[in-house]
PDB file of C-alpha atoms and ligand atoms in Angstrom:
ATOM      1  CA  MET A   1     -13.652  -4.720 -23.738  1.00  0.00           C
ATOM      2  CA  TYR A   2     -13.870  -1.335 -22.509  1.00  0.00           C
ATOM      3  CA  GLY A   3     -16.805   0.367 -23.305  1.00  0.00           C
ATOM      4  CA  LYS A   4     -17.874   3.943 -25.425  1.00  0.00           C
ATOM      5  CA  GLU A   5     -15.690   5.761 -23.038  1.00  0.00           C
ATOM      6  CA  ILE A   6     -13.097   4.766 -24.884  1.00  0.00           C
ATOM      7  CA  GLU A   7     -12.075   4.760 -28.438  1.00  0.00           C
ATOM      8  CA  LYS A   8      -9.386   2.004 -29.196  1.00  0.00           C
ATOM      9  CA  VAL A   9      -6.339   0.600 -26.720  1.00  0.00           C
ATOM     10  CA  LEU A  10      -3.771   2.662 -28.444  1.00  0.00           C
ATOM     11  CA  ILE A  11      -0.129  -0.395 -27.246  1.00  0.00           C
ATOM     12  CA  SER A  12      -1.262  -3.099 -24.414  1.00  0.00           C
ATOM     13  CA  GLY A  13      -0.322  -4.336 -21.108  1.00  0.00           C
ATOM     14  CA  GLU A  14       1.917  -6.939 -22.201  1.00  0.00           C
ATOM     15  CA  GLN A  15       3.581  -4.351 -25.445  1.00  0.00           C
ATOM     16  CA  ILE A  16       4.487  -1.620 -22.205  1.00  0.00           C
ATOM     17  CA  GLU A  17       5.312  -4.751 -19.676  1.00  0.00           C
ATOM     18  CA  ALA A  18       8.194  -6.827 -22.449  1.00  0.00           C
ATOM     19  CA  ARG A  19       9.700  -2.020 -23.019  1.00  0.00           C
ATOM     20  CA  ALA A  20      10.119  -1.439 -19.710  1.00  0.00           C
ATOM     21  CA  LYS A  21      11.853  -4.750 -19.098  1.00  0.00           C
ATOM     22  CA  GLU A  22      13.890  -3.704 -21.907  1.00  0.00           C
ATOM     23  CA  MET A  23      14.170  -0.117 -20.228  1.00  0.00           C
ATOM     24  CA  ALA A  24      15.463  -1.144 -17.362  1.00  0.00           C
ATOM     25  CA  GLU A  25      18.229  -3.687 -19.314  1.00  0.00           C
ATOM     26  CA  GLN A  26      19.795   0.128 -21.187  1.00  0.00           C
ATOM     27  CA  ILE A  27      19.321   2.186 -17.683  1.00  0.00           C
ATOM     28  CA  SER A  28      21.412  -0.507 -16.275  1.00  0.00           C
ATOM     29  CA  LYS A  29      23.575  -0.985 -18.302  1.00  0.00           C
ATOM     30  CA  ASP A  30      24.190   2.877 -18.580  1.00  0.00           C
ATOM     31  CA  TYR A  31      24.671   3.375 -15.058  1.00  0.00           C
ATOM     32  CA  ASN A  32      27.232   0.838 -15.232  1.00  0.00           C
ATOM     33  CA  GLY A  33      26.345  -0.081 -12.044  1.00  0.00           C
ATOM     34  CA  GLU A  34      26.540   3.420 -10.323  1.00  0.00           C
ATOM     35  CA  PRO A  35      23.766   4.051  -7.377  1.00  0.00           C
ATOM     36  CA  ILE A  36      20.695   5.060  -8.911  1.00  0.00           C
ATOM     37  CA  LEU A  37      17.846   6.811  -7.188  1.00  0.00           C
ATOM     38  CA  VAL A  38      14.760   6.965  -9.318  1.00  0.00           C
ATOM     39  CA  VAL A  39      12.236   9.250  -8.486  1.00  0.00           C
ATOM     40  CA  GLY A  40       8.347   8.272  -9.551  1.00  0.00           C
ATOM     41  CA  ILE A  41       6.163  11.223 -10.476  1.00  0.00           C
ATOM     42  CA  LEU A  42       3.000  10.836  -8.085  1.00  0.00           C
ATOM     43  CA  ARG A  43       0.805   9.233  -9.648  1.00  0.00           C
ATOM     44  CA  GLY A  44       0.148   8.344 -13.388  1.00  0.00           C
ATOM     45  CA  ALA A  45       3.838   6.566 -13.232  1.00  0.00           C
ATOM     46  CA  SER A  46       3.149   4.358 -10.923  1.00  0.00           C
ATOM     47  CA  ILE A  47       2.331   1.386 -12.674  1.00  0.00           C
ATOM     48  CA  PHE A  48       4.746   1.869 -14.875  1.00  0.00           C
ATOM     49  CA  LEU A  49       7.489   2.416 -12.517  1.00  0.00           C
ATOM     50  CA  ALA A  50       6.840  -0.765 -10.591  1.00  0.00           C
ATOM     51  CA  ASP A  51       7.255  -2.521 -14.918  1.00  0.00           C
ATOM     52  CA  LEU A  52      10.741  -0.593 -14.933  1.00  0.00           C
ATOM     53  CA  PHE A  53      11.700  -0.513 -10.772  1.00  0.00           C
ATOM     54  CA  LYS A  54      11.517  -4.909 -10.509  1.00  0.00           C
ATOM     55  CA  ASN A  55      14.136  -5.179 -13.710  1.00  0.00           C
ATOM     56  CA  LEU A  56      16.801  -3.221 -12.675  1.00  0.00           C
ATOM     57  CA  LYS A  57      20.130  -4.442 -11.792  1.00  0.00           C
ATOM     58  CA  GLY A  58      21.705  -4.561  -8.675  1.00  0.00           C
ATOM     59  CA  TYR A  59      21.429  -3.772  -5.024  1.00  0.00           C
ATOM     60  CA  ASN A  60      22.267   0.360  -5.220  1.00  0.00           C
ATOM     61  CA  VAL A  61      18.710   0.790  -6.418  1.00  0.00           C
ATOM     62  CA  GLU A  62      16.591   3.763  -3.990  1.00  0.00           C
ATOM     63  CA  LEU A  63      12.991   4.922  -4.668  1.00  0.00           C
ATOM     64  CA  ASP A  64      11.817   8.042  -4.050  1.00  0.00           C
ATOM     65  CA  PHE A  65       8.499   9.728  -4.220  1.00  0.00           C
ATOM     66  CA  MET A  66       7.027  13.318  -5.887  1.00  0.00           C
ATOM     67  CA  SER A  67       3.870  14.550  -6.417  1.00  0.00           C
ATOM     68  CA  LEU A  68       3.350  17.604  -8.925  1.00  0.00           C
ATOM     69  CA  SER A  69       0.177  18.729 -10.736  1.00  0.00           C
ATOM     70  CA  SER A  70       0.430  20.625 -13.427  1.00  0.00           C
ATOM     71  CA  TYR A  71      -3.891  20.087 -14.341  1.00  0.00           C
ATOM     72  CA  GLY A  72      -6.893  20.968 -13.490  1.00  0.00           C
ATOM     73  CA  ALA A  73      -9.494  18.836 -14.805  1.00  0.00           C
ATOM     74  CA  GLY A  74      -9.317  19.443 -18.049  1.00  0.00           C
ATOM     75  CA  THR A  75      -6.791  17.027 -20.853  1.00  0.00           C
ATOM     76  CA  SER A  76      -4.014  20.443 -21.507  1.00  0.00           C
ATOM     77  CA  SER A  77      -1.548  21.417 -18.970  1.00  0.00           C
ATOM     78  CA  SER A  78      -1.993  25.224 -17.599  1.00  0.00           C
ATOM     79  CA  GLY A  79       1.280  26.016 -17.158  1.00  0.00           C
ATOM     80  CA  GLU A  80       1.818  26.438 -14.194  1.00  0.00           C
ATOM     81  CA  VAL A  81       3.173  23.601 -11.442  1.00  0.00           C
ATOM     82  CA  LYS A  82       2.195  22.998  -8.440  1.00  0.00           C
ATOM     83  CA  MET A  83       4.748  19.898  -6.200  1.00  0.00           C
ATOM     84  CA  ILE A  84       1.972  18.298  -4.088  1.00  0.00           C
ATOM     85  CA  LYS A  85       4.625  15.890  -2.891  1.00  0.00           C
ATOM     86  CA  ASP A  86       8.156  16.974  -2.281  1.00  0.00           C
ATOM     87  CA  LEU A  87      11.034  13.978  -2.533  1.00  0.00           C
ATOM     88  CA  THR A  88      11.880  12.289   1.842  1.00  0.00           C
ATOM     89  CA  GLU A  89      15.490  12.238   1.239  1.00  0.00           C
ATOM     90  CA  PRO A  90      18.797  15.059  -0.029  1.00  0.00           C
ATOM     91  CA  ILE A  91      19.703  13.806  -2.696  1.00  0.00           C
ATOM     92  CA  ASP A  92      23.150  16.296  -3.086  1.00  0.00           C
ATOM     93  CA  GLY A  93      25.557  13.561  -4.522  1.00  0.00           C
ATOM     94  CA  LYS A  94      23.294  10.582  -6.483  1.00  0.00           C
ATOM     95  CA  ASN A  95      22.317   9.992 -10.012  1.00  0.00           C
ATOM     96  CA  VAL A  96      19.130  10.453 -10.410  1.00  0.00           C
ATOM     97  CA  LEU A  97      16.233   9.046 -12.408  1.00  0.00           C
ATOM     98  CA  ILE A  98      13.611  10.344 -12.764  1.00  0.00           C
ATOM     99  CA  VAL A  99      10.265   8.109 -14.179  1.00  0.00           C
ATOM    100  CA  GLU A 100       7.517  10.051 -15.807  1.00  0.00           C
ATOM    101  CA  ASP A 101       4.204   8.540 -16.954  1.00  0.00           C
ATOM    102  CA  ILE A 102       4.059  10.859 -20.410  1.00  0.00           C
ATOM    103  CA  ILE A 103       5.754  14.129 -21.336  1.00  0.00           C
ATOM    104  CA  ASP A 104       3.723  16.668 -23.371  1.00  0.00           C
ATOM    105  CA  THR A 105       4.547  20.041 -23.705  1.00  0.00           C
ATOM    106  CA  GLY A 106       6.896  19.321 -21.224  1.00  0.00           C
ATOM    107  CA  ILE A 107       6.362  22.179 -18.832  1.00  0.00           C
ATOM    108  CA  THR A 108       5.842  19.993 -16.167  1.00  0.00           C
ATOM    109  CA  LEU A 109       9.262  18.186 -16.179  1.00  0.00           C
ATOM    110  CA  THR A 110      11.154  21.907 -16.597  1.00  0.00           C
ATOM    111  CA  TYR A 111      10.090  22.369 -13.828  1.00  0.00           C
ATOM    112  CA  LEU A 112      11.023  19.022 -11.537  1.00  0.00           C
ATOM    113  CA  MET A 113      14.743  19.527 -13.679  1.00  0.00           C
ATOM    114  CA  LYS A 114      15.026  23.042 -12.615  1.00  0.00           C
ATOM    115  CA  VAL A 115      14.487  22.035  -9.085  1.00  0.00           C
ATOM    116  CA  LEU A 116      15.714  19.011  -8.831  1.00  0.00           C
ATOM    117  CA  GLN A 117      19.772  20.650 -10.449  1.00  0.00           C
ATOM    118  CA  ALA A 118      19.228  23.444  -8.144  1.00  0.00           C
ATOM    119  CA  ARG A 119      20.427  20.620  -5.276  1.00  0.00           C
ATOM    120  CA  ASN A 120      23.153  19.413  -6.271  1.00  0.00           C
ATOM    121  CA  PRO A 121      22.851  15.544  -7.987  1.00  0.00           C
ATOM    122  CA  LYS A 122      25.721  14.063  -9.564  1.00  0.00           C
ATOM    123  CA  SER A 123      23.045  13.847 -12.299  1.00  0.00           C
ATOM    124  CA  VAL A 124      19.530  13.770 -12.939  1.00  0.00           C
ATOM    125  CA  LYS A 125      18.178  11.451 -16.549  1.00  0.00           C
ATOM    126  CA  LEU A 126      14.812  10.876 -17.226  1.00  0.00           C
ATOM    127  CA  CYS A 127      13.196   8.505 -18.205  1.00  0.00           C
ATOM    128  CA  SER A 128       8.872   8.192 -19.862  1.00  0.00           C
ATOM    129  CA  LEU A 129       6.048   6.031 -20.610  1.00  0.00           C
ATOM    130  CA  LEU A 130       5.895   7.888 -23.365  1.00  0.00           C
ATOM    131  CA  ASP A 131       5.877  10.979 -25.075  1.00  0.00           C
ATOM    132  CA  LYS A 132       4.186  13.631 -27.370  1.00  0.00           C
ATOM    133  CA  PRO A 133       7.225  14.481 -29.932  1.00  0.00           C
ATOM    134  CA  SER A 134       4.505  17.076 -31.020  1.00  0.00           C
ATOM    135  CA  ARG A 135       2.671  19.388 -28.285  1.00  0.00           C
ATOM    136  CA  ARG A 136       5.619  20.462 -27.017  1.00  0.00           C
ATOM    137  CA  LYS A 137       6.329  24.598 -26.029  1.00  0.00           C
ATOM    138  CA  VAL A 138       8.869  24.292 -24.276  1.00  0.00           C
ATOM    139  CA  GLU A 139      12.438  21.613 -25.639  1.00  0.00           C
ATOM    140  CA  LEU A 140      12.749  18.369 -23.705  1.00  0.00           C
ATOM    141  CA  LYS A 141      14.441  15.490 -24.706  1.00  0.00           C
ATOM    142  CA  GLY A 142      12.918  12.341 -23.100  1.00  0.00           C
ATOM    143  CA  ASP A 143      16.190  10.289 -22.025  1.00  0.00           C
ATOM    144  CA  TYR A 144      14.524   7.090 -21.875  1.00  0.00           C
ATOM    145  CA  VAL A 145      11.404   7.115 -23.643  1.00  0.00           C
ATOM    146  CA  GLY A 146       9.181   3.996 -24.095  1.00  0.00           C
ATOM    147  CA  PHE A 147       6.469   5.331 -26.711  1.00  0.00           C
ATOM    148  CA  GLU A 148       6.595   7.937 -29.231  1.00  0.00           C
ATOM    149  CA  ILE A 149       2.527   8.557 -29.438  1.00  0.00           C
ATOM    150  CA  PRO A 150       0.488  11.137 -31.564  1.00  0.00           C
ATOM    151  CA  ASP A 151      -1.095  13.567 -30.067  1.00  0.00           C
ATOM    152  CA  CYS A 152      -4.487  12.468 -28.682  1.00  0.00           C
ATOM    153  CA  PHE A 153      -5.221  11.942 -24.905  1.00  0.00           C
ATOM    154  CA  VAL A 154      -4.399   9.032 -23.188  1.00  0.00           C
ATOM    155  CA  VAL A 155      -6.120   7.158 -20.154  1.00  0.00           C
ATOM    156  CA  GLY A 156      -5.036   4.129 -18.131  1.00  0.00           C
ATOM    157  CA  TYR A 157      -1.933   2.906 -16.776  1.00  0.00           C
ATOM    158  CA  GLY A 158      -1.596   4.912 -14.256  1.00  0.00           C
ATOM    159  CA  LEU A 159      -2.979   7.544 -17.226  1.00  0.00           C
ATOM    160  CA  ASP A 160      -5.930   9.903 -15.488  1.00  0.00           C
ATOM    161  CA  TYR A 161      -8.512  11.709 -16.920  1.00  0.00           C
ATOM    162  CA  ALA A 162     -10.319  14.233 -13.866  1.00  0.00           C
ATOM    163  CA  GLU A 163      -8.820  11.212 -11.685  1.00  0.00           C
ATOM    164  CA  LYS A 164     -10.794   8.232 -13.517  1.00  0.00           C
ATOM    165  CA  PHE A 165      -9.245   5.469 -15.713  1.00  0.00           C
ATOM    166  CA  ARG A 166      -6.277   4.309 -14.573  1.00  0.00           C
ATOM    167  CA  ASN A 167      -6.215   1.175 -13.645  1.00  0.00           C
ATOM    168  CA  LEU A 168      -7.598   0.649 -16.696  1.00  0.00           C
ATOM    169  CA  PRO A 169      -4.911  -1.882 -17.602  1.00  0.00           C
ATOM    170  CA  ASP A 170      -3.872  -0.495 -20.740  1.00  0.00           C
ATOM    171  CA  VAL A 171      -2.539   2.753 -22.343  1.00  0.00           C
ATOM    172  CA  CYS A 172      -6.338   3.255 -24.338  1.00  0.00           C
ATOM    173  CA  ILE A 173      -7.445   7.182 -26.319  1.00  0.00           C
ATOM    174  CA  LEU A 174     -10.200   8.710 -24.171  1.00  0.00           C
ATOM    175  CA  ALA A 175     -12.879   9.453 -26.696  1.00  0.00           C
ATOM    176  CA  LYS A 176     -13.394  12.795 -27.099  1.00  0.00           C
ATOM    177  CA  GLU A 177     -16.992  12.943 -26.156  1.00  0.00           C
ATOM    178  CA  VAL A 178     -16.666  12.499 -22.232  1.00  0.00           C
ATOM    179  CA  TYR A 179     -14.201  15.590 -22.642  1.00  0.00           C
ATOM    180  CA  GLU A 180     -15.708  17.743 -25.187  1.00  0.00           C
ATOM    181  CA  ASN A 181     -18.382  19.860 -24.140  1.00  0.00           C
TER     182      ASN A 181
HETATM  183  P1  IMP B   1       3.353  19.401 -19.774  1.00  0.00           P
HETATM  184  O1  IMP B   1       3.325  19.539 -18.268  1.00  0.00           O
HETATM  185  O2  IMP B   1       2.422  19.485 -20.416  1.00  0.00           O
HETATM  186  O3  IMP B   1       4.395  17.765 -19.916  1.00  0.00           O
HETATM  187  O4  IMP B   1       2.536  17.354 -18.962  1.00  0.00           O
HETATM  188  C1  IMP B   1       2.634  16.225 -18.527  1.00  0.00           C
HETATM  189  C2  IMP B   1       1.655  16.069 -16.994  1.00  0.00           C
HETATM  190  O5  IMP B   1       0.241  15.593 -18.447  1.00  0.00           O
HETATM  191  C3  IMP B   1       1.969  14.504 -17.206  1.00  0.00           C
HETATM  192  O6  IMP B   1       2.631  14.451 -16.094  1.00  0.00           O
HETATM  193  C4  IMP B   1       0.481  13.573 -16.659  1.00  0.00           C
HETATM  194  O7  IMP B   1      -0.306  13.998 -16.364  1.00  0.00           O
HETATM  195  C5  IMP B   1      -0.887  14.862 -17.725  1.00  0.00           C
HETATM  196  N1  IMP B   1      -0.790  14.339 -19.713  1.00  0.00           N
HETATM  197  C6  IMP B   1      -0.612  15.090 -20.653  1.00  0.00           C
HETATM  198  N2  IMP B   1      -0.923  14.306 -21.963  1.00  0.00           N
HETATM  199  C7  IMP B   1      -1.775  13.520 -21.171  1.00  0.00           C
HETATM  200  C8  IMP B   1      -2.222  12.197 -21.574  1.00  0.00           C
HETATM  201  O8  IMP B   1      -2.916  12.013 -22.957  1.00  0.00           O
HETATM  202  N3  IMP B   1      -3.607  11.789 -20.491  1.00  0.00           N
HETATM  203  C9  IMP B   1      -3.491  11.935 -19.568  1.00  0.00           C
HETATM  204  N4  IMP B   1      -2.097  12.742 -19.359  1.00  0.00           N
HETATM  205  C10 IMP B   1      -1.401  13.665 -19.821  1.00  0.00           C
HETATM  206 MG1   MG B   2       1.096  13.280 -14.421  1.00  0.00          MG
END
């Protein structure tokens, strides 16, 4: 199905959809009817966010977006985080649930948690489709994690390499030849 750019499928789209549904059920149970403001982190989280969001229960679920960047065109974080798009609404007193595609070094989300905590929300929790715990440079734990994965560079289901491959319907391991040399 895929060409030589893709080493293999790591997690299929079907597996992700099923897991997103499970996670949404857990989240709905934990918040127990309390209002939630879901904050999707553009652009990588958008595909997973849709799976998760439509399975959250109740009428008290808001949605907003932020865009951050910590990458050039490479495969590891520059360590410097830029806010490209801020939230549309204030978050004071709200239960914020950040939805991200992947926790890698943890630098991006540690920065984001600090920025959001300073705005006096009622709570801030973190939900991520993927987690690469072996790559962490700062201590950070996701409250809801879809899948722990090994230290490999993945693309698809929203995740990119140099803005490409986001459209692949599965999370795939990118062939090393694509980013080496
Ligand atoms: P962190 O600050 O190192 O945790 O970087 C998190 C961000 O890096 C994510 O939001 C992704 O955009 C990107 N990232 C980290 N690992 C991968 C990967 O394997 N594939 C695609 N993007 C990744
Ligand atoms: Mg991202």
